[in-house]
Amino acid sequence: MTPQAHCPLCAADGGALIWRGDRLRVIRAAEAGFPGFYRVVWNAHAAEFSDLPAADRALCMEAVALVERVLRERLAPTKINLAALGNMVAHLHWHVIARHDWDSHFPGAVWATAQRERDLTREAQVAELLPQVEAALKQVLDTWAASLH
Ligand SMILES: [Zn+2]
């Protein structure tokens, strides 16, 4: 699928690039209040998940699962949220979000209305772990990509 004009995820990484493979990349989103917020972005332009062939769908979801597992191991979140919306940017990407029961929106979605004040101290504690998270992500994804060849 050819790059689409005016598509921000065709034009740029879409966040801090953590890892890039042939088919997909992982970025850290800059979403205030949610430090453990990553996205698995399909490199080629595809609007809907079912636009991908079955083998590519499997590849995409395996990457999502690998990111989820690293976030669970390193951040011990209350819950992982997975979502693919694409209403604003219709270029396939999965949100992989570490949620904590103290975060400003829990148990609502990160896109819903806040339920409490942000806890900046705890957010900073999570943010301090992100270099370790991202080193682990690179290692896990490199190992996985090598296993595919
Ligand atoms: Zn695109």
Coordinates of N, CA and C and ligand atoms in Angstrom, one line a residue, residues 7 10 45 91, ligand 1:
C7 N -1.0 11.8 5.6 CA -1.1 10.8 6.7 C 0.2 11.0 7.6
C10 N 2.5 8.0 7.8 CA 3.3 7.7 6.6 C 4.5 8.7 6.5
H45 N 1.0 1.9 4.8 CA -0.3 2.5 5.1 C -1.4 1.4 4.9
H91 N -4.3 5.1 10.0 CA -3.1 4.3 9.6 C -2.9 3.3 10.7
Ligands
ZN1 ZN -0.4 6.3 6.5

